[in-house]
XYZ file of C-alpha atoms in Angstrom:
455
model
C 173.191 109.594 127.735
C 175.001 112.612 127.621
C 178.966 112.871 127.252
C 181.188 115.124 129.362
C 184.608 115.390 128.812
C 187.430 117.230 130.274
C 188.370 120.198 129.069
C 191.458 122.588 129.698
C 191.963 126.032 129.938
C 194.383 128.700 130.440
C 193.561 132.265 132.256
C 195.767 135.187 131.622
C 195.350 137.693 134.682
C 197.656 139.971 136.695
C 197.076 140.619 140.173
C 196.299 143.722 142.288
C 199.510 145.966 142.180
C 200.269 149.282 143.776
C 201.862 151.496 140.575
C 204.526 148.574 139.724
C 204.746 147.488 142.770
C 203.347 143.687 143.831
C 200.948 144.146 146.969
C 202.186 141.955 149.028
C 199.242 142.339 151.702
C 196.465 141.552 148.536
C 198.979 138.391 147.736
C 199.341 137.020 151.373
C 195.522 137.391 151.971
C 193.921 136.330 148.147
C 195.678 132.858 149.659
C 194.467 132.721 152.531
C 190.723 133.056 151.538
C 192.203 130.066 148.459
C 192.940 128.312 151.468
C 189.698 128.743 153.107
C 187.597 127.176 149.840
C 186.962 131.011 148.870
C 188.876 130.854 145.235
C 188.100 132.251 141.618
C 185.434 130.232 140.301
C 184.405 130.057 136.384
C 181.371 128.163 134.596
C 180.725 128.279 131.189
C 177.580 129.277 129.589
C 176.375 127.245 126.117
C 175.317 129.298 122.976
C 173.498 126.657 121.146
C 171.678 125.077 124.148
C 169.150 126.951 125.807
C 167.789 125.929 129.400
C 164.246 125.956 130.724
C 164.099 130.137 130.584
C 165.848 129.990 127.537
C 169.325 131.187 129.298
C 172.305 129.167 127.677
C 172.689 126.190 129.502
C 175.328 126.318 132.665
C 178.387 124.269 132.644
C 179.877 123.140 136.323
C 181.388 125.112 138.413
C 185.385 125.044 137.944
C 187.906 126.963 139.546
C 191.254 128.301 139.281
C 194.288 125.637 139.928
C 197.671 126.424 142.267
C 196.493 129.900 142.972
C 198.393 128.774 146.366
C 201.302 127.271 144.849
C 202.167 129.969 141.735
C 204.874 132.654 142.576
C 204.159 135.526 141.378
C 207.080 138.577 140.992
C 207.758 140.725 144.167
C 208.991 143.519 142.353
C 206.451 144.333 139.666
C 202.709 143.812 138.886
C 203.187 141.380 135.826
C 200.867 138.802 133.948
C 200.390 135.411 135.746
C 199.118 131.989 134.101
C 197.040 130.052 135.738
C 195.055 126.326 134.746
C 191.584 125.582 134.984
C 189.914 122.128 133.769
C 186.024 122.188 133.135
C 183.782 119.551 132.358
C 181.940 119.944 129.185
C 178.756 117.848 127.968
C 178.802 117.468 124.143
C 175.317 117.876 124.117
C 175.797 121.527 125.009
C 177.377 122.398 122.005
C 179.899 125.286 121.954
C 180.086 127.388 124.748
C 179.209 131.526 123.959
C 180.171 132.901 127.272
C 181.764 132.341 130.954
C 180.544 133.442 134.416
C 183.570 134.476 136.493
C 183.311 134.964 140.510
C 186.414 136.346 142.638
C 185.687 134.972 146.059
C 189.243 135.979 146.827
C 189.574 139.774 149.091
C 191.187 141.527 146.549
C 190.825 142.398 143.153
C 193.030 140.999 139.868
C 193.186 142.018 136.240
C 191.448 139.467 133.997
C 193.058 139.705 130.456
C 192.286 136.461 128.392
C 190.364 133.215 129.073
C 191.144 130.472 126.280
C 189.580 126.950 126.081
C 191.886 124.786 124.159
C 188.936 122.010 122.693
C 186.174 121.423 122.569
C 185.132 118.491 121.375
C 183.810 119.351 117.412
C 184.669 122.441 117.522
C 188.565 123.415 118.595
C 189.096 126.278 120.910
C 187.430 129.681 122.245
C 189.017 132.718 122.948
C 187.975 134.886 125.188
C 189.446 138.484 125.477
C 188.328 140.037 128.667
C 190.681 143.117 129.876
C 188.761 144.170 132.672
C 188.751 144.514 136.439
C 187.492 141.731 138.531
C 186.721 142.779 141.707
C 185.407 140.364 144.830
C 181.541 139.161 143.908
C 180.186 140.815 146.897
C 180.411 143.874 145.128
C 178.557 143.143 142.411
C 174.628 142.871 142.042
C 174.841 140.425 138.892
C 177.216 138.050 138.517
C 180.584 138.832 136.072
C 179.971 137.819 132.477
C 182.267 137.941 129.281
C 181.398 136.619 125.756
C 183.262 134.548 123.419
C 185.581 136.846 120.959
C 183.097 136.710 118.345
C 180.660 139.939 117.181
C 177.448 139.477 116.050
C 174.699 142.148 115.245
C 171.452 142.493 117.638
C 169.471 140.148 115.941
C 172.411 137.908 114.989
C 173.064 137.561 118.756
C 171.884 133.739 119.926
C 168.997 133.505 121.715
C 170.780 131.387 124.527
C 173.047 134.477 125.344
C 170.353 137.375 124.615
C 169.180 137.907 127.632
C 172.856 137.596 129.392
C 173.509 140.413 126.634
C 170.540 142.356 127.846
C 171.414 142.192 131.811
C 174.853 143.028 131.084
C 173.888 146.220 129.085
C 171.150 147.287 131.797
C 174.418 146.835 134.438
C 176.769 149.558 132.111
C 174.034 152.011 131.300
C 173.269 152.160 135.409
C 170.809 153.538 137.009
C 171.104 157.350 136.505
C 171.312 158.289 140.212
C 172.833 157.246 143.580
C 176.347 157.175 144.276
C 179.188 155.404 142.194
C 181.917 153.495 143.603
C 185.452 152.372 142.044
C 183.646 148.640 141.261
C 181.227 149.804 139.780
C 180.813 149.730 135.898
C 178.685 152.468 134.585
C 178.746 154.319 131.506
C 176.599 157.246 132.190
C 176.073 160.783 131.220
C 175.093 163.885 133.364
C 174.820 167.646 132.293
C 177.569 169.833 133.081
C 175.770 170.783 136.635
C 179.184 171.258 138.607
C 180.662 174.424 137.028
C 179.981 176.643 140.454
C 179.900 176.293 144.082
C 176.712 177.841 146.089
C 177.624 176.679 148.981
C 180.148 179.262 149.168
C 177.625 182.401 148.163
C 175.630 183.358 145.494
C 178.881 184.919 143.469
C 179.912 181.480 142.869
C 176.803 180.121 141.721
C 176.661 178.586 138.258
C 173.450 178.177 135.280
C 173.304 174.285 134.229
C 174.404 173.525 130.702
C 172.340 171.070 129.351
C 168.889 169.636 129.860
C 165.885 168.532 128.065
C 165.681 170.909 125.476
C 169.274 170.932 124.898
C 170.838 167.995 126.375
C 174.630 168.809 124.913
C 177.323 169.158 126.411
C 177.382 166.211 128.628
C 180.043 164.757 130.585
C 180.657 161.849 132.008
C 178.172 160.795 135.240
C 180.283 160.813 138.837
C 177.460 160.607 141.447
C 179.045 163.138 143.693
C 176.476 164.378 146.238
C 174.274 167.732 145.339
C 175.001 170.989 147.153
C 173.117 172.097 150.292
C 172.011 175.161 149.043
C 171.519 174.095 145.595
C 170.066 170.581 144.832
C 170.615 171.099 141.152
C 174.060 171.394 141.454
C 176.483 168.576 142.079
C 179.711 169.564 144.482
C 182.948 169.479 143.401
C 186.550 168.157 144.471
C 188.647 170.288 146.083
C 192.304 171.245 144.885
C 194.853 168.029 144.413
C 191.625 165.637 145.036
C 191.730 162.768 142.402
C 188.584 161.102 143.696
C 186.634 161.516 140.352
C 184.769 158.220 139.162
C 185.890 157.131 136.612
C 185.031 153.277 135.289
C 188.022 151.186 136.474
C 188.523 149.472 132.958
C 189.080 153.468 131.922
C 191.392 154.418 134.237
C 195.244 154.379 133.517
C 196.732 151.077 133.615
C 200.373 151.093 135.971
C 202.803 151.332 133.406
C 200.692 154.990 132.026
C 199.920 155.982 136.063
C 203.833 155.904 136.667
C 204.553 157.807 133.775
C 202.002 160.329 134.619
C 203.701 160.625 138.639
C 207.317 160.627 136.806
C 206.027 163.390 134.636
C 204.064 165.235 137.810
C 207.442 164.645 139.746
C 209.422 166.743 137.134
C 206.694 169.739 137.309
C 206.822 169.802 140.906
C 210.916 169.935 141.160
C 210.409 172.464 137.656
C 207.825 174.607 140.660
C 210.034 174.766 143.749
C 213.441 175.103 142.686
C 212.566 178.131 140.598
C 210.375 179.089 143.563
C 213.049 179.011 145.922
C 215.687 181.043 143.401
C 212.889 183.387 142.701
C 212.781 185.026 146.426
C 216.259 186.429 145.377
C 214.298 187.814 142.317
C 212.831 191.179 141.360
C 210.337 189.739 139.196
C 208.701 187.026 140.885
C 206.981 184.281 138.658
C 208.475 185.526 135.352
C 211.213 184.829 132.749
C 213.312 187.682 132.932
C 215.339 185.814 129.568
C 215.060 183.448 127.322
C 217.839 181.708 129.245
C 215.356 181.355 131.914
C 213.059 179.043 129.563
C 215.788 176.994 127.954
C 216.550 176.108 132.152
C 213.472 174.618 131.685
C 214.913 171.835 129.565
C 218.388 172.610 130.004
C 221.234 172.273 133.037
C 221.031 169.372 135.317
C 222.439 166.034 134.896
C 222.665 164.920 131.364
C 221.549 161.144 131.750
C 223.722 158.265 129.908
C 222.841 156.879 126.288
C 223.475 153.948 124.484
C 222.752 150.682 124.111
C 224.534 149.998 127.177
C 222.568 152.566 129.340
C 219.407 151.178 127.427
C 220.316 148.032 128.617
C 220.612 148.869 132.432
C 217.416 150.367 132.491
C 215.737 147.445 131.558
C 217.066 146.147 134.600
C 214.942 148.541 136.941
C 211.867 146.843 138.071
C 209.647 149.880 137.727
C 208.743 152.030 135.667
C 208.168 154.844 137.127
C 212.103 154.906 138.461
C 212.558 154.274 134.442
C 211.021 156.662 133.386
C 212.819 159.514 135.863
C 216.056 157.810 134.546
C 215.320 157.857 130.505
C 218.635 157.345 128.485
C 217.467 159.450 124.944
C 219.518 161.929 126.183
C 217.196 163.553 128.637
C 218.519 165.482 131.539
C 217.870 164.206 134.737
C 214.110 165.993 136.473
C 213.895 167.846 133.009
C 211.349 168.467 131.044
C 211.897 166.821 127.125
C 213.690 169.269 124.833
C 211.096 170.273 121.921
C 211.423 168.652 118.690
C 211.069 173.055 117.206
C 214.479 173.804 118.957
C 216.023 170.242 119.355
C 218.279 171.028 116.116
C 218.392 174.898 116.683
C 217.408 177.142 119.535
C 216.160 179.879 117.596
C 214.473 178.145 115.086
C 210.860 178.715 116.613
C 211.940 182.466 115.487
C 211.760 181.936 111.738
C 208.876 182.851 109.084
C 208.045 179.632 108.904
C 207.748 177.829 111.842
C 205.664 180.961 112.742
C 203.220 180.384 109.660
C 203.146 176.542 110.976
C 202.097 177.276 114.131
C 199.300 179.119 113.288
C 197.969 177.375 110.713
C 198.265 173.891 113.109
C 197.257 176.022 116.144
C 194.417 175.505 118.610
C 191.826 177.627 116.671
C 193.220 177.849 113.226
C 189.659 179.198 111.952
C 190.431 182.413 113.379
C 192.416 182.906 110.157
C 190.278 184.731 107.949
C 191.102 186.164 104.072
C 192.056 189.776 103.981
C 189.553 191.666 102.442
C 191.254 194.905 101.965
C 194.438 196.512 101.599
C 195.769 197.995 104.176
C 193.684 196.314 106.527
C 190.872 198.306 108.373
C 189.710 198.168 111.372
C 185.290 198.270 112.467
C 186.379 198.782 115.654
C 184.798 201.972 117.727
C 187.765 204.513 118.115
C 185.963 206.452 120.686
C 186.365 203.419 122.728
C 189.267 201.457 121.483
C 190.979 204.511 119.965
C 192.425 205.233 116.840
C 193.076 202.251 114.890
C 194.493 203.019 111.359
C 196.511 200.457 110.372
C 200.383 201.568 109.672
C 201.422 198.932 106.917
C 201.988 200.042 103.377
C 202.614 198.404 100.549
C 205.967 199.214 100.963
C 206.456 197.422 103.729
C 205.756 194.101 102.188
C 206.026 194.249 98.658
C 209.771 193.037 98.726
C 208.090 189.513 100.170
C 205.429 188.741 97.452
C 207.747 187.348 95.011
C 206.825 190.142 92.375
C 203.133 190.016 92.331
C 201.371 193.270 93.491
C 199.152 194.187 96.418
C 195.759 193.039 94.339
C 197.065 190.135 93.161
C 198.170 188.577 96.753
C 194.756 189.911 98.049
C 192.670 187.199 96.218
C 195.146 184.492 98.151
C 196.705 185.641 101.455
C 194.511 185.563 104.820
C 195.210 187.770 107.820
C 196.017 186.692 111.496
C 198.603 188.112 113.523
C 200.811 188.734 110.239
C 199.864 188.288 106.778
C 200.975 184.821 105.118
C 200.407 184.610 101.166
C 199.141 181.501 100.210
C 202.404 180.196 97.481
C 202.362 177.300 95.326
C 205.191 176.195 97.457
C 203.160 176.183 100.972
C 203.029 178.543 103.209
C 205.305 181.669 103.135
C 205.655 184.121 106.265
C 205.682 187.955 104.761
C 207.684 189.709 107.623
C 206.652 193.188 108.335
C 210.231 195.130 109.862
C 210.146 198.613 110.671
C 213.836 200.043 112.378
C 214.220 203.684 112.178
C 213.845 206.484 114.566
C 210.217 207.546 113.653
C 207.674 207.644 116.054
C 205.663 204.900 117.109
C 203.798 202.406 114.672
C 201.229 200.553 116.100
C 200.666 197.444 113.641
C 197.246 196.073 114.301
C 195.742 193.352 112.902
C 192.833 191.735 114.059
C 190.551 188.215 113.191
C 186.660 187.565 113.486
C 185.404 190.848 114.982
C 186.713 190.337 118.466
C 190.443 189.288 118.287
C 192.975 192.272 118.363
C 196.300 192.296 118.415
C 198.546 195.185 118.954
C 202.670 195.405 118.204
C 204.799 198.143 118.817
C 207.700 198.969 116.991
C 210.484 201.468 117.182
């Protein structure tokens, strides 16, 4: 005769918000369907007893407890505990996995499931961290596995083929359209880069396909072009509608921050905009004033642990984050960490050297070959372009070794930087007299030119 016995659990979840904000409308109508028998069902699945197919064994159905009765915040979208009791056979063994259905109208946030004993074995944890979204919109039902890893052939054979249908659901189906529910993990080739529909000048070659499938991006499902059933349409300006999967997307504490950040840049836009129609130079920094604005002026926010201690008070972040109290000025943009000590220091040797050795594209830096530099360019197209430094432009900066020596260890970008024992050391070139024009060029790879003009 087999055993059941009652087991508890406790579910971790937080409930459909709008940024921090609770929705109410979600809240008032999740009850009613908990009211109509609709509510969050979950059943456990056995990993050490298989059924008839060979599935794990099913548990009974349990569901949530007081979704009705718990109050959840107003103000923010926070975590919410709920109860559920399950009854367990001991003849099933240990359970491996959980079936979850939302029968409610609204999504919620599933973050842990954890079963507290069972019976000869203690408890499971599940850690879940995904979406749950009503079961209508799903084709198979949810399924998460016990917090344990095990390699393919490792996996049990009660839970293999649950492993199997939930890897067919992420990989998808490679076409059709993809909704926000929807959890697919697919690639496409980078088939959106023009726009036929609006002539043939904007048309665009596919990159990718069978004999080079790289780059690929991530799959959207957006519908093809009319005129071009290879390529796939695109958004339009300010249009956010891109698929992403909705365990991917920022969470609401990251989304505000991104709008507080997006709030700044507009008010950094329309105020200078507005100033600027008063301006002969339209779009431009006529001073370096007019960059440190950028960062500077306003209303130097409060600081402290008093002022840190307010803020915690404000029930959403994204009102937090437009009120920060590290000395931030109010709609500014954060002060760089180059000139938070001095304003000119991004003008020195060696924050210049820095910055182009931890640039973007650092292997443009290539070793100097030759002293002075020259150039392969054509001059009957690009003109004449003998290079202007001299050794004794530079040999002040090489800390007494000569021109041949430094040529075995300095490389050439926009300056030239002997490589010291010390680091890095910035060899300024300065020319000030009343001689004509020098043009100092210096160039890297064969296409990148660079030419500076100096009095």
């Amino acid at each position: 005769m087999e055993r059941s016995k009652r087991v508890k659990g406790r579910v971790v979840l937080m409930k459909k918000g709008v940024l921090d904000f609770h929705d109410i409308k979600a809240n008032v109508l999740d009850r009613v369907h908990e009211l109509l028998g609709k509510g969050v069902s979950l059943q456990l699945i056995s990993a050490t007893t298989p059924d008839p197919g060979l599935r794990g064994k099913l548990g009974k159905v349990a569901h949530l407890e007081r979704w009705v009765s718990t109050i959840t915040s107003l103000t923010s979208a926070t975590d919410t505990e709920f109860t559920v009791t399950f009854e367990w056979d001991e003849s099933m063994g240990v359970p491996g996995a959980f079936i979850i259905r939302n029968n409610h109208h609204s999504q919620f946030y599933l973050k842990t499931v954890t079963i507290e004993d069972i019976p000869g074995h203690g408890p499971v944890n599940f850690v879940c961290n995904s979406w749950i979204y009503p079961a209508h919109r799903y084709a198979h039902d949810r399924v998460f596995f016990a917090n344990k890893a095990y390699l393919p052939y490792q996996t049990p054979e009660p839970l293999r083929k649950f492993r199997e249908q939930e890897l067919i659901a992420l990989r998808g189906k490679g076409f059709g359209k993809l909704n926000e529910w929807d959890r697919v993990y697919d690639y496409a080739y980078y088939n959106d880069l023009g726009l036929p529909d609006d002539g043939p000048d904007y048309a665009r070659p596919v990159l990718g396909g069978s004999q080079c499938p790289y780059p690929r991006r991530g799959r959207t499902g957006r519908p093809h072009c009319k005129t071009d059933p290879k390529t796939e349409s695109r958004l339009r300006l300010l249009n956010l509608n891109v698929y992403v999967p909705r365990d991917e997307q920022f969470g609401h504490v990251k989304f505000s921050d991104f709008l507080a950040y997006s709030l700044k840049s507009v008010a950094q836009v329309l105020l200078p905009e507005i100033k600027s129609l008063c301006d002969k130079t339209i779009n431009e920094f006529d001073t370096f004033e007019d960059v440190l604005d950028i960062y500077e002026g306003s209303i130097k926010l409060p600081s402290g642990p008093l002022a840190s201690k307010l803020r915690e008070l404000v029930p959403y972040e994204l009102l937090r984050e437009l009120i920060r109290n590290d000395g931030e000025r109010f709609l500014k943009f954060p002060v760089p960490d180059v000139i938070k000590v001095s304003k000119t220091a991004w003008r020195t040797d060696e924050e210049f050297a820095r910055e182009m050795l931890a640039g973007v594209n650092p292997v443009i830096i290539r070793r100097l070959q030759e002293f002075p530099p020259a150039s392969k360019l054509d001059s009957r197209v690009y003109g004449d372009q003998t290079s202007s430094i001299r050794a004794t432009h530079i040999e002040n900066s090489l800390d007494g070794l000569t021109i041949d020596e430094v040529l075995i260890r300095i490389y050439e970008a926009r300056t030239l930087q002997p490589l010291v024992v010390s680091g890095v050391r910035h060899v300024s070139v300065s020319v000030s007299d009343t001689s004509p024009v020098l043009r100092f060029i210096f160039w890297t790879l064969w296409v990148f030119t660079c030419s500076v003009s100096c009095p």
